[in-house]
mmCIF file of C-alpha atoms in Angstrom:
data_model
loop_
_atom_site.group_PDB
_atom_site.id
_atom_site.type_symbol
_atom_site.label_atom_id
_atom_site.label_comp_id
_atom_site.label_asym_id
_atom_site.label_seq_id
_atom_site.Cartn_x
_atom_site.Cartn_y
_atom_site.Cartn_z
ATOM 1 C CA MET A 1 30.230 9.056 32.322
ATOM 2 C CA VAL A 2 30.993 9.850 28.915
ATOM 3 C CA PRO A 3 27.812 11.934 27.215
ATOM 4 C CA LEU A 4 27.216 9.906 24.249
ATOM 5 C CA ARG A 5 24.540 12.442 22.586
ATOM 6 C CA ILE A 6 22.317 10.674 21.541
ATOM 7 C CA ASN A 7 18.763 11.913 21.013
ATOM 8 C CA VAL A 8 15.683 10.020 20.343
ATOM 9 C CA ASN A 9 13.222 11.732 18.601
ATOM 10 C CA ALA A 10 10.587 10.451 15.947
ATOM 11 C CA VAL A 11 8.540 11.508 12.658
ATOM 12 C CA ALA A 12 5.191 10.523 11.781
ATOM 13 C CA PRO A 13 4.160 11.488 8.435
ATOM 14 C CA GLY A 14 0.387 11.508 6.887
ATOM 15 C CA TYR A 15 -0.394 10.379 4.271
ATOM 16 C CA ILE A 16 2.625 10.308 1.214
ATOM 17 C CA ALA A 17 1.891 9.688 -2.160
ATOM 18 C CA THR A 18 4.718 6.557 -2.883
ATOM 19 C CA GLU A 19 4.136 3.457 -5.023
ATOM 20 C CA ASN A 20 2.578 2.071 -1.562
ATOM 21 C CA THR A 21 -0.295 4.320 -1.654
ATOM 22 C CA ALA A 22 -1.123 4.423 -5.002
ATOM 23 C CA PRO A 23 -3.890 2.484 -5.202
ATOM 24 C CA LEU A 24 -5.700 4.503 -2.058
ATOM 25 C CA ARG A 25 -4.571 7.548 -4.619
ATOM 26 C CA ALA A 26 -6.130 6.074 -7.623
ATOM 27 C CA ASP A 27 -9.542 5.170 -4.994
ATOM 28 C CA PRO A 28 -11.481 8.128 -6.088
ATOM 29 C CA VAL A 29 -14.056 7.015 -3.389
ATOM 30 C CA ARG A 30 -11.162 7.178 -0.903
ATOM 31 C CA ASN A 31 -8.568 9.321 -2.387
ATOM 32 C CA THR A 32 -11.715 11.880 -1.649
ATOM 33 C CA ALA A 33 -12.356 11.141 2.028
ATOM 34 C CA ILE A 34 -8.731 10.927 3.134
ATOM 35 C CA LEU A 35 -7.926 14.819 1.337
ATOM 36 C CA ALA A 36 -11.223 15.551 3.708
ATOM 37 C CA ARG A 37 -9.517 15.167 6.473
ATOM 38 C CA ILE A 38 -5.846 16.778 5.708
ATOM 39 C CA PRO A 39 -6.310 20.415 6.453
ATOM 40 C CA GLN A 40 -3.431 21.117 3.159
ATOM 41 C CA GLY A 41 -6.020 19.620 0.870
ATOM 42 C CA HIS A 42 -3.318 17.388 -0.371
ATOM 43 C CA TRP A 43 -0.689 14.220 -0.308
ATOM 44 C CA ALA A 44 1.683 15.164 1.295
ATOM 45 C CA ASN A 45 5.634 13.945 -1.759
ATOM 46 C CA PRO A 46 8.378 12.144 0.097
ATOM 47 C CA GLU A 47 10.531 15.259 0.204
ATOM 48 C CA SER A 48 7.984 17.216 2.701
ATOM 49 C CA ILE A 49 9.216 15.392 4.565
ATOM 50 C CA SER A 50 12.959 15.678 4.720
ATOM 51 C CA GLY A 51 13.228 19.162 5.884
ATOM 52 C CA ALA A 52 11.971 17.643 9.766
ATOM 53 C CA CYS A 53 14.523 14.900 9.354
ATOM 54 C CA LEU A 54 17.166 16.840 8.583
ATOM 55 C CA PHE A 55 16.682 19.371 11.111
ATOM 56 C CA LEU A 56 16.170 16.409 13.590
ATOM 57 C CA ALA A 57 19.389 15.274 12.528
ATOM 58 C CA SER A 58 21.364 18.628 12.855
ATOM 59 C CA GLN A 59 22.533 20.393 15.360
ATOM 60 C CA ASP A 60 20.304 22.656 15.619
ATOM 61 C CA ALA A 61 18.091 20.066 17.186
ATOM 62 C CA ASP A 62 20.874 18.745 19.658
ATOM 63 C CA TYR A 63 18.988 19.886 23.089
ATOM 64 C CA VAL A 64 15.265 18.620 21.195
ATOM 65 C CA ASN A 65 14.822 14.782 22.670
ATOM 66 C CA GLY A 66 11.873 12.666 23.009
ATOM 67 C CA ALA A 67 9.768 14.766 20.800
ATOM 68 C CA ILE A 68 7.725 13.287 17.652
ATOM 69 C CA LEU A 69 7.730 16.066 15.069
ATOM 70 C CA ASN A 70 4.464 15.330 13.077
ATOM 71 C CA VAL A 71 4.798 16.317 9.731
ATOM 72 C CA ASP A 72 0.806 15.495 8.196
ATOM 73 C CA GLY A 73 -0.501 18.329 6.395
ATOM 74 C CA GLY A 74 -2.132 19.357 10.212
ATOM 75 C CA TRP A 75 -4.270 15.636 9.808
ATOM 76 C CA LEU A 76 -4.237 15.649 13.856
ATOM 77 C CA ALA A 77 -4.456 19.283 14.354
ATOM 78 C CA ARG A 78 -8.021 19.027 13.445
#
C-alpha cells in the first residue's frame, strides 16, 4: 500500500467580521452579548484564521491528524 499522506483536520472559527455577520455586529444588543462571551473581546477578521489554515496545510502539520483547531478568541475556553 502506498501512503497517500492525507491528513484530516479542521479549523473551527469563532465569530468572524464578514458581510454575512454585519447585521449581528450592527445590532447593539446582539453585538454586546456576543462580545461579552469572547474572552479576547473582539470579532476576528478573516485573516485571523489564515495562520491556522496555513499551518494545517504545511509540512509542519504532517503528523497532525484528527485535530480540530479552535480559532475563536477563547470562546470555547471560557
